[in-house]
Short mmCIF file of C-alpha atoms in Angstrom, two decimals:
data_model
loop_
_atom_site.label_atom_id
_atom_site.label_comp_id
_atom_site.label_asym_id
_atom_site.label_seq_id
_atom_site.Cartn_x
_atom_site.Cartn_y
_atom_site.Cartn_z
CA MET A 275 -64.36 154.79 -68.58
CA ALA A 276 -66.99 156.58 -66.18
CA ASN A 277 -64.94 154.60 -62.89
CA ILE A 278 -61.95 156.96 -64.28
CA LEU A 279 -61.20 159.69 -62.04
CA ARG A 280 -59.42 162.36 -62.68
CA GLY A 281 -56.86 165.12 -61.48
CA ASN A 282 -59.23 167.53 -60.90
CA ASP A 283 -61.61 165.32 -58.67
CA LEU A 284 -59.26 164.64 -55.87
CA ARG A 285 -58.71 168.06 -55.88
CA ALA A 286 -62.00 168.65 -54.96
CA LEU A 287 -61.38 166.17 -52.24
CA GLY A 288 -58.68 168.48 -51.27
CA PHE A 289 -55.20 167.07 -52.76
CA PRO A 290 -52.59 169.38 -52.73
CA GLU A 291 -50.75 169.45 -56.00
CA GLY A 292 -48.09 167.37 -56.61
CA ARG A 293 -46.97 163.87 -56.71
CA ALA A 294 -49.62 162.28 -54.44
CA ILE A 295 -52.27 163.15 -57.15
CA GLY A 296 -49.75 160.99 -59.43
CA LEU A 297 -49.17 158.17 -57.24
CA ALA A 298 -52.89 158.34 -56.35
CA LEU A 299 -54.36 157.77 -59.75
CA ALA A 300 -52.22 154.85 -60.75
CA GLN A 301 -52.53 153.24 -57.15
CA LEU A 302 -56.06 153.05 -59.06
CA GLN A 303 -55.34 151.66 -61.94
CA ARG A 304 -54.48 148.12 -59.45
CA LYS A 305 -56.75 145.36 -60.85
CA HIS A 306 -58.35 144.75 -57.40
CA LEU A 307 -59.32 148.56 -57.29
CA LYS A 308 -59.82 149.51 -60.36
CA LYS A 309 -63.51 147.47 -59.23
CA LEU A 310 -64.59 149.45 -57.10
CA SER A 311 -67.39 151.49 -58.08
CA GLN A 312 -66.15 156.02 -58.46
CA THR A 313 -68.32 156.03 -54.91
CA ASP A 314 -66.66 153.48 -53.27
CA GLN A 315 -62.90 154.97 -54.89
CA LEU A 316 -63.64 158.83 -53.68
CA ALA A 317 -65.17 157.42 -50.12
CA LEU A 318 -61.55 155.56 -50.14
CA LEU A 319 -59.27 158.15 -51.26
CA GLY A 320 -61.85 160.70 -48.77
CA GLN A 321 -60.61 158.71 -46.05
CA LEU A 322 -57.03 158.80 -46.73
CA ILE A 323 -56.70 162.68 -47.34
CA ALA A 324 -58.55 163.19 -44.05
CA ASN A 325 -56.45 160.82 -41.57
CA PRO A 326 -53.01 160.41 -44.57
CA LYS A 327 -50.90 159.21 -40.99
CA ASP A 328 -53.18 155.92 -40.53
CA TYR A 329 -52.39 155.10 -43.90
CA LEU A 330 -48.51 155.35 -43.65
CA THR A 331 -47.74 151.26 -43.48
CA HIS A 332 -50.42 150.61 -45.50
CA LEU A 333 -50.16 148.28 -48.79
CA ASP A 334 -51.50 149.95 -51.19
CA TRP A 335 -51.61 153.25 -49.88
CA SER A 336 -47.68 154.05 -47.99
CA HIS A 337 -46.31 155.99 -50.83
CA THR A 338 -49.46 158.19 -50.93
CA ALA A 339 -49.24 158.55 -47.65
CA ALA A 340 -46.22 159.45 -47.52
CA ALA A 341 -46.55 162.30 -50.44
CA LEU A 342 -49.41 163.66 -48.08
CA GLN A 343 -47.07 164.83 -45.01
CA PRO A 344 -46.52 167.88 -44.75
CA PRO A 345 -42.78 168.42 -45.63
CA PRO A 346 -40.21 168.06 -42.82
CA ASN A 347 -38.76 171.34 -40.94
CA ARG A 348 -35.69 171.25 -42.66
CA HIS A 349 -34.50 173.34 -39.96
CA ILE A 350 -33.15 172.33 -36.30
CA GLY A 351 -31.98 173.87 -33.17
CA LEU A 352 -29.65 173.10 -31.00
CA VAL A 353 -30.50 172.30 -27.40
CA GLU A 354 -28.89 172.59 -24.22
CA ARG A 355 -25.37 170.80 -24.09
CA LYS A 356 -25.36 167.65 -22.25
CA GLU A 357 -22.21 166.51 -19.55
CA TYR A 358 -19.39 164.82 -21.51
CA ALA A 359 -15.81 163.33 -20.10
CA VAL A 360 -12.60 164.96 -21.13
CA PHE A 361 -9.48 163.20 -21.05
CA GLY A 362 -5.82 165.24 -20.65
CA ALA A 363 -7.52 168.07 -20.67
CA GLU A 364 -4.60 170.13 -20.34
CA HIS A 365 -3.13 168.70 -23.94
CA ILE A 366 -5.93 169.93 -25.73
CA GLU A 367 -6.60 173.27 -27.67
CA GLN A 368 -9.37 175.58 -26.88
CA GLY A 369 -10.73 174.20 -30.86
CA ALA A 370 -11.46 171.23 -30.07
CA ILE A 371 -13.07 171.49 -26.63
CA HIS A 372 -15.38 174.33 -28.85
CA GLN A 373 -16.37 172.13 -31.32
CA MET A 374 -16.79 169.46 -28.83
CA GLU A 375 -19.42 171.64 -27.07
CA ILE A 376 -21.61 172.47 -29.98
CA ALA A 377 -21.71 168.62 -30.72
CA MET A 378 -23.19 168.42 -27.34
CA LYS A 379 -25.76 170.58 -28.11
CA LEU A 380 -27.03 168.16 -30.96
CA PRO A 381 -31.04 167.35 -30.63
CA VAL A 382 -29.62 163.36 -31.40
CA THR A 383 -26.59 163.37 -29.37
CA VAL A 384 -26.70 160.77 -25.91
CA ALA A 385 -23.01 160.87 -24.80
CA GLY A 386 -19.89 161.91 -25.71
CA ALA A 387 -15.59 161.91 -24.45
CA LEU A 388 -12.70 163.92 -25.68
CA MET A 389 -9.51 161.94 -25.86
CA PRO A 390 -6.22 163.49 -25.44
CA ASP A 391 -4.60 163.48 -28.60
CA ALA A 392 -7.74 165.85 -29.53
CA HIS A 393 -7.44 168.84 -31.61
CA HIS A 394 -9.20 170.94 -34.25
CA GLY A 395 -11.18 168.98 -36.65
CA TYR A 396 -14.26 169.26 -39.37
CA GLY A 397 -17.51 169.26 -36.98
CA LEU A 398 -16.82 166.63 -34.35
CA PRO A 399 -12.89 167.28 -33.40
CA ILE A 400 -10.13 164.80 -34.10
CA GLY A 401 -10.17 162.49 -30.85
CA GLY A 402 -14.06 163.17 -30.63
CA VAL A 403 -16.41 159.95 -29.48
CA LEU A 404 -20.31 160.84 -30.19
CA ALA A 405 -23.16 158.94 -28.99
CA THR A 406 -26.21 159.62 -31.26
CA ASP A 407 -30.01 158.23 -31.19
CA ASN A 408 -30.52 155.93 -34.53
CA ALA A 409 -28.26 159.28 -36.64
CA VAL A 410 -24.98 158.96 -38.32
CA ILE A 411 -23.50 161.64 -39.14
CA PRO A 412 -20.84 161.77 -42.32
CA TYR A 413 -18.90 164.36 -41.10
CA ALA A 414 -18.27 163.44 -37.64
CA VAL A 415 -16.93 159.49 -39.39
CA GLY A 416 -14.54 161.58 -40.95
CA VAL A 417 -13.01 162.02 -44.12
CA ASP A 418 -11.25 158.60 -44.20
CA ILE A 419 -13.42 156.12 -43.83
CA GLY A 420 -12.72 153.65 -41.93
CA CYS A 421 -8.63 155.17 -41.69
CA ARG A 422 -6.59 152.32 -39.16
CA MET A 423 -3.89 151.27 -38.22
CA ALA A 424 -2.15 147.66 -38.65
CA LEU A 425 0.93 145.96 -37.04
CA SER A 426 2.57 143.18 -38.34
CA VAL A 427 4.87 140.94 -35.81
CA PHE A 428 8.06 138.92 -37.52
CA ASP A 429 10.52 136.83 -35.77
CA LEU A 430 13.45 138.22 -36.79
CA PRO A 431 15.16 139.62 -34.64
CA PRO A 432 15.99 144.10 -34.19
CA LYS A 433 19.85 143.82 -35.87
CA TYR A 434 17.68 143.28 -39.10
CA LEU A 435 17.09 146.76 -39.05
CA THR A 436 20.16 147.91 -38.93
CA GLN A 437 22.43 144.99 -40.90
CA ARG A 438 19.74 145.47 -44.50
CA THR A 439 18.72 148.85 -44.00
CA GLN A 440 18.26 149.96 -47.61
CA GLU A 441 17.76 146.28 -48.30
CA LEU A 442 14.12 147.24 -46.37
CA ARG A 443 13.80 150.81 -47.74
CA SER A 444 13.94 148.71 -51.35
CA LEU A 445 10.84 146.75 -49.83
CA LEU A 446 9.21 149.63 -49.00
CA LEU A 447 9.61 151.28 -52.32
CA GLU A 448 8.82 148.33 -54.20
CA ASN A 449 5.93 147.25 -52.55
CA THR A 450 3.99 150.51 -51.14
CA ARG A 451 2.33 153.50 -53.52
CA PHE A 452 1.53 156.54 -51.74
CA GLY A 453 -0.84 159.35 -52.50
CA SER A 454 -4.22 161.30 -54.09
CA GLY A 455 -5.24 159.48 -56.46
CA ARG A 456 -1.91 157.14 -57.11
CA GLY A 457 -3.11 153.26 -57.75
CA TRP A 458 -0.98 150.23 -58.78
CA GLU A 459 -0.04 150.41 -62.51
CA ARG A 460 -2.07 147.48 -64.05
CA GLY A 461 -0.30 144.04 -64.22
CA GLN A 462 0.95 144.63 -60.24
CA ARG A 463 -2.75 144.90 -58.87
CA LEU A 464 -3.36 142.50 -56.52
CA ASP A 465 -7.57 141.00 -56.34
CA HIS A 466 -9.78 141.32 -53.40
CA ALA A 467 -12.91 140.05 -52.51
CA VAL A 468 -14.30 143.22 -51.79
CA LEU A 469 -13.73 144.20 -55.21
CA ASP A 470 -17.26 141.99 -55.70
CA ARG A 471 -19.16 143.79 -53.22
CA PRO A 472 -22.88 143.83 -54.39
CA GLU A 473 -22.91 147.29 -52.97
CA PHE A 474 -20.80 148.26 -56.00
CA GLN A 475 -23.47 147.92 -57.56
CA GLU A 476 -27.00 148.15 -55.89
CA ILE A 477 -25.49 152.15 -54.70
CA PRO A 478 -26.08 154.63 -57.48
CA PHE A 479 -23.07 156.39 -55.96
CA LEU A 480 -21.32 153.56 -56.10
CA LYS A 481 -21.34 152.32 -59.65
CA ASN A 482 -18.97 154.26 -61.31
CA LYS A 483 -16.62 153.97 -58.28
CA LEU A 484 -15.28 150.69 -58.86
CA ASP A 485 -12.78 151.00 -61.57
CA LYS A 486 -10.87 153.37 -59.37
CA ALA A 487 -10.99 151.68 -55.95
CA ALA A 488 -9.39 148.18 -57.86
CA GLU A 489 -6.20 150.79 -59.07
CA GLN A 490 -6.34 152.05 -54.91
CA VAL A 491 -6.85 148.91 -53.20
CA GLY A 492 -3.22 148.33 -51.59
CA THR A 493 -2.40 151.94 -51.41
CA SER A 494 -1.53 154.39 -49.46
CA GLY A 495 -3.01 158.11 -49.27
CA SER A 496 -1.10 161.07 -47.97
CA GLY A 497 -0.20 163.57 -45.22
CA ASN A 498 0.30 161.33 -42.63
CA HIS A 499 -0.50 158.21 -43.65
CA PHE A 500 2.55 155.54 -43.12
CA VAL A 501 3.81 152.56 -43.81
CA GLU A 502 7.68 151.86 -41.88
CA PHE A 503 9.90 149.23 -40.51
CA GLY A 504 10.01 148.88 -36.64
CA ILE A 505 10.97 147.02 -33.53
CA VAL A 506 8.14 145.04 -31.73
CA GLU A 507 9.14 145.05 -27.77
CA ILE A 508 6.46 142.60 -26.14
CA THR A 509 6.75 143.79 -22.11
CA GLU A 510 3.79 141.86 -21.00
CA ALA A 511 3.90 137.89 -20.81
CA GLU A 512 -0.09 137.98 -20.95
CA ASN A 513 -1.23 138.85 -24.11
CA GLU A 514 -3.52 137.59 -26.65
CA LEU A 515 -0.98 137.99 -29.59
CA GLY A 516 0.41 134.58 -28.43
CA VAL A 517 4.25 136.27 -28.77
CA PRO A 518 6.64 136.11 -25.78
CA VAL A 519 8.55 139.00 -24.33
CA GLY A 520 11.21 140.50 -26.83
CA GLN A 521 11.72 142.25 -29.27
CA TYR A 522 10.99 141.66 -32.94
CA LEU A 523 10.73 143.31 -36.09
CA GLY A 524 7.45 144.64 -37.26
CA VAL A 525 5.33 146.52 -39.98
CA LEU A 526 2.95 149.28 -39.19
CA SER A 527 1.02 150.96 -41.65
CA HIS A 528 -1.46 153.61 -41.31
CA SER A 529 -3.75 154.51 -44.19
CA GLY A 530 -7.48 154.60 -44.93
CA SER A 531 -10.54 154.57 -47.61
CA ARG A 532 -8.77 156.92 -50.42
CA GLY A 533 -10.78 158.26 -52.70
CA LEU A 534 -13.33 155.58 -52.05
CA GLY A 535 -13.94 157.34 -48.80
CA ALA A 536 -13.46 160.20 -49.73
CA GLY A 537 -16.19 160.50 -52.54
CA ILE A 538 -18.61 158.75 -50.08
CA ALA A 539 -17.67 161.49 -47.42
CA GLU A 540 -18.47 164.54 -49.67
CA ARG A 541 -21.92 163.02 -51.32
CA TYR A 542 -23.31 162.01 -48.00
CA THR A 543 -22.53 165.17 -45.90
CA LYS A 544 -24.12 167.26 -48.73
CA LEU A 545 -27.50 165.14 -48.42
CA ALA A 546 -26.68 165.65 -44.35
CA LYS A 547 -27.38 169.13 -44.57
CA ASP A 548 -29.46 169.62 -46.95
CA VAL A 549 -32.15 167.89 -45.01
CA CYS A 550 -30.44 168.40 -41.22
CA GLN A 551 -30.41 172.46 -41.65
CA LEU A 552 -28.45 173.24 -38.94
CA PRO A 553 -26.85 176.90 -37.24
CA GLY A 554 -23.86 177.46 -39.09
CA GLU A 555 -21.79 177.17 -36.08
CA ALA A 556 -23.21 173.32 -36.42
CA GLN A 557 -23.12 172.67 -39.86
CA HIS A 558 -20.95 170.28 -40.58
CA LEU A 559 -22.90 167.90 -38.12
CA ALA A 560 -25.58 167.20 -39.68
CA TRP A 561 -26.88 163.92 -39.64
CA LEU A 562 -29.00 161.27 -41.79
CA GLY A 563 -31.49 159.42 -39.55
CA LEU A 564 -30.68 155.68 -39.90
CA ASP A 565 -34.82 155.12 -40.61
CA THR A 566 -34.92 157.38 -43.62
CA GLU A 567 -32.95 155.35 -46.81
CA ALA A 568 -30.11 158.13 -47.06
CA GLY A 569 -29.23 157.43 -43.90
CA GLN A 570 -29.21 153.28 -44.56
CA GLU A 571 -27.54 153.97 -47.60
CA TYR A 572 -24.64 155.87 -45.58
CA TRP A 573 -24.26 153.38 -43.82
CA ALA A 574 -23.94 150.15 -46.33
CA ALA A 575 -21.43 152.77 -48.19
CA MET A 576 -19.64 153.58 -45.05
CA THR A 577 -19.08 149.78 -44.21
CA LEU A 578 -18.20 148.86 -47.57
CA ALA A 579 -15.25 152.11 -47.29
CA GLY A 580 -14.66 151.06 -44.04
CA ASP A 581 -14.23 146.91 -45.69
CA TYR A 582 -11.98 148.33 -48.14
CA ALA A 583 -9.97 150.21 -46.53
CA SER A 584 -8.90 146.45 -44.11
CA ALA A 585 -8.70 145.57 -47.72
CA CYS A 586 -5.97 148.02 -48.75
CA HIS A 587 -3.88 146.92 -45.64
CA GLU A 588 -4.27 143.38 -45.79
CA GLN A 589 -2.62 143.80 -49.35
CA ILE A 590 0.35 145.79 -47.74
CA HIS A 591 1.03 143.64 -45.53
CA ARG A 592 0.73 140.43 -48.15
CA ARG A 593 3.24 142.12 -50.33
CA LEU A 594 5.45 143.32 -47.78
CA ALA A 595 5.49 139.81 -46.05
CA LYS A 596 6.39 138.11 -48.85
CA ALA A 597 9.04 140.70 -50.05
CA LEU A 598 10.36 139.40 -46.06
CA GLY A 599 10.71 135.56 -47.37
CA GLU A 600 8.06 135.83 -43.56
CA LYS A 601 4.95 134.37 -42.15
CA PRO A 602 4.10 137.34 -39.57
CA LEU A 603 3.99 135.68 -35.70
CA ALA A 604 0.96 138.35 -35.09
CA LYS A 605 -0.98 140.84 -36.28
CA VAL A 606 -3.22 143.79 -34.51
CA GLU A 607 -5.56 145.78 -36.65
CA ASN A 608 -7.96 148.84 -35.42
CA HIS A 609 -9.74 151.23 -36.84
CA HIS A 610 -11.13 154.83 -36.51
CA ASN A 611 -13.25 157.49 -38.36
CA PHE A 612 -16.24 155.31 -38.50
CA ALA A 613 -19.48 155.03 -36.73
CA TRP A 614 -20.61 151.83 -34.22
CA LYS A 615 -24.03 150.28 -33.15
CA GLU A 616 -23.44 149.84 -29.86
CA ARG A 617 -25.11 149.87 -26.38
CA LEU A 618 -24.12 152.21 -23.22
CA ALA A 619 -24.03 150.68 -19.98
CA ASP A 620 -27.68 151.73 -18.85
CA GLY A 621 -28.62 149.93 -21.85
CA ARG A 622 -29.29 152.02 -24.63
CA GLU A 623 -28.88 151.25 -28.36
CA VAL A 624 -26.78 154.13 -30.01
CA ILE A 625 -24.87 154.59 -32.66
CA THR A 626 -21.02 155.59 -31.56
CA HIS A 627 -18.85 157.88 -33.67
CA ARG A 628 -15.08 157.80 -33.18
CA LYS A 629 -13.52 160.47 -35.23
CA GLY A 630 -9.23 160.09 -34.50
CA ALA A 631 -10.72 158.00 -31.90
CA THR A 632 -9.92 153.92 -31.19
CA PRO A 633 -12.29 151.33 -30.24
CA ALA A 634 -10.83 150.38 -26.61
CA GLY A 635 -13.80 147.84 -25.36
CA ALA A 636 -13.30 145.32 -22.66
CA GLY A 637 -10.09 142.52 -24.45
CA VAL A 638 -9.87 144.78 -27.77
CA LEU A 639 -6.68 145.61 -29.10
CA GLY A 640 -5.20 148.30 -30.53
CA ILE A 641 -2.57 150.03 -30.89
CA ILE A 642 -1.72 153.66 -30.76
CA PRO A 643 1.51 155.33 -32.06
CA GLY A 644 3.61 157.91 -30.92
CA SER A 645 5.57 159.72 -33.98
CA MET A 646 8.99 159.21 -35.62
CA THR A 647 10.55 159.53 -33.16
CA ALA A 648 8.46 158.31 -30.47
CA PRO A 649 7.32 154.74 -29.81
CA GLY A 650 3.40 153.89 -30.64
CA PHE A 651 1.65 151.13 -27.96
CA ILE A 652 -0.27 148.05 -28.59
CA VAL A 653 -3.00 147.84 -25.75
CA ARG A 654 -5.58 146.19 -25.04
CA GLY A 655 -8.93 148.34 -24.05
CA ARG A 656 -10.83 148.68 -20.66
CA GLY A 657 -13.95 148.76 -22.16
CA VAL A 658 -14.30 152.32 -19.74
CA ALA A 659 -17.52 153.14 -19.87
CA GLU A 660 -16.68 157.18 -19.54
CA SER A 661 -15.21 157.24 -22.41
CA LEU A 662 -17.66 155.16 -24.52
CA ALA A 663 -14.85 151.98 -25.07
CA SER A 664 -12.44 153.79 -26.68
CA ALA A 665 -8.92 155.28 -26.41
CA SER A 666 -6.92 158.39 -28.19
CA HIS A 667 -5.83 157.26 -31.78
CA GLY A 668 -2.19 158.44 -31.77
CA ALA A 669 -0.44 161.42 -29.92
CA GLY A 670 -2.40 164.40 -31.84
CA ARG A 671 -0.99 167.19 -33.23
CA LEU A 672 0.87 170.14 -31.18
CA MET A 673 1.28 172.35 -34.14
CA SER A 674 -1.31 172.48 -37.55
CA ARG A 675 -0.31 171.42 -41.12
CA THR A 676 0.21 175.58 -41.68
CA ARG A 677 2.19 176.23 -38.98
CA ALA A 678 4.48 173.52 -38.85
CA LYS A 679 5.45 174.19 -42.32
CA ALA A 680 5.95 177.87 -41.41
CA GLU A 681 8.37 177.34 -38.69
CA LEU A 682 10.48 174.08 -39.02
CA GLY A 683 13.09 174.22 -41.82
CA GLU A 684 13.70 171.27 -43.98
CA GLY A 685 17.17 171.08 -42.33
CA GLN A 686 16.22 171.33 -38.52
CA VAL A 687 14.01 168.19 -39.05
CA ARG A 688 16.53 166.07 -40.68
CA LYS A 689 19.10 166.27 -38.25
CA TYR A 690 16.36 165.74 -35.99
CA LEU A 691 15.35 162.55 -37.72
CA ALA A 692 19.33 161.59 -37.93
CA ASP A 693 19.91 162.20 -34.35
CA HIS A 694 16.75 159.76 -33.54
CA GLY A 695 17.96 157.27 -35.89
CA ILE A 696 14.82 157.38 -38.30
CA GLU A 697 15.31 156.42 -42.25
CA LEU A 698 12.56 158.71 -43.69
CA ILE A 699 11.59 157.89 -48.06
CA GLY A 700 8.91 161.08 -48.59
CA GLY A 701 7.29 163.08 -45.73
CA GLY A 702 6.92 167.38 -45.15
CA LEU A 703 7.52 169.55 -42.76
CA ASP A 704 4.10 168.84 -42.10
CA GLU A 705 4.62 165.58 -40.76
CA ALA A 706 7.78 166.33 -38.53
CA PRO A 707 8.12 164.31 -34.89
CA MET A 708 8.37 168.01 -33.67
CA ALA A 709 4.66 168.42 -35.04
CA TYR A 710 2.96 166.35 -32.22
CA LYS A 711 2.31 165.82 -28.57
CA ASP A 712 4.18 164.32 -26.27
CA ILE A 713 2.69 160.54 -26.90
CA ARG A 714 4.14 159.23 -23.24
CA ALA A 715 2.35 162.31 -21.71
CA VAL A 716 -0.79 161.30 -23.88
CA MET A 717 -0.43 157.86 -22.90
CA ALA A 718 -0.48 158.61 -19.38
CA SER A 719 -3.94 160.80 -19.61
CA GLN A 720 -5.69 157.28 -20.47
CA ARG A 721 -4.19 154.75 -18.32
CA GLU A 722 -7.54 154.08 -17.09
CA LEU A 723 -8.95 153.59 -20.30
CA VAL A 724 -6.32 150.64 -22.02
CA ASP A 725 -3.02 148.66 -20.91
CA VAL A 726 0.39 147.94 -22.74
CA LEU A 727 1.27 145.39 -23.91
CA GLY A 728 3.74 146.43 -25.50
CA SER A 729 5.73 149.05 -28.14
CA PHE A 730 6.45 149.37 -31.49
CA THR A 731 9.69 152.26 -32.69
CA PRO A 732 9.45 152.87 -36.13
CA LYS A 733 13.34 152.93 -38.04
CA ILE A 734 12.96 152.92 -41.59
CA VAL A 735 9.48 155.42 -42.32
CA ARG A 736 7.25 155.34 -46.21
CA MET A 737 5.06 158.45 -46.31
CA ASP A 738 4.02 160.37 -49.71
CA GLY A 739 6.11 162.56 -51.05
CA ALA A 740 9.59 162.07 -53.08
#
């Protein structure tokens, strides 16, 4: 009993009140340390309190040493702005430029680029690409983690769209589900391997998310998410799709990780803001270090959400292919609202955030949509270093949702859609074609970033809404 040290003994050595005392006393109860004399125990603890940094990787004392470190300074200032590339500056609103300027002042920022579809968002602008040093920014990934485009090309002629318009309309209604909180009814759900992922059990925050994820897999959100039938035109004979030049029936979908991704974004943004307290104008750019437990946990959750978003598209396309009685000739899929571990041209490893920006590495395929009345484009990336191997993820908004609702009328939009031969199910004024930039002007601003292999022109569009 004489060998047992108590809290006051450690306080006398200079141990501060708090966890370090409890951790040290508990550690001394380990068999090999308990054998030491009280004098030797005190000498050991004296060395520990004198130089805690020397023990941060020690097998016995790493946790105690960490508890002895001074609390981190959570108030972080901005630094001098780093230079970044802007593509299609004439199409980009000042609010997005201002947000990118702030992002380029973060101490962890290494490089950045702004795409021609850029517009104002939260933290990083939509269309912003940001490379950081060993740090991930939840709001630079975005709320709809892993949101993506997916295209299936079918060996059916374009006239199928006009000959069977009502049939295809019914197929969309029967085989898709839209809206916040909406899922598939029991008996209509499809299973998927992503629902068996260990992260749902290993990450405490995700343990109660599995049931909702199972209900929502294979569904789409609200806002600008859609599933549509249209005409695919392959214009480049040399293409990785293996599809000859010509016109085909296609299915294009745009959606993300549903409630799962939104919950992850909210949870880890709060954590980031707590440990990384930036000036008010930059608060949404708070980051988590990838050398921290929270950073690693977010990375695992983000990866899961991205794979879940892909599973949603896989099931949407599987349902529609089965309903059509056809197997696709080819599929293309790409995602945004994500972070990647990549290397810059100079060899530095960075975390590349693409918030509403398409990966466009050399040879990487993608789809850049226009609007309901304008074509989207099937592209092959060129891997341009200046753009951080990125391109736009669409046309980008010309009007905010609020402005579109205030300035556009139902009759005006219906006539505009009819004039362009568009059959719309659902949708709202905030998603009217007139609320978006000219996709051809956007594509012209990024000719050096991607090669165009073909196009997709929407004809029958399903969105959230009645």
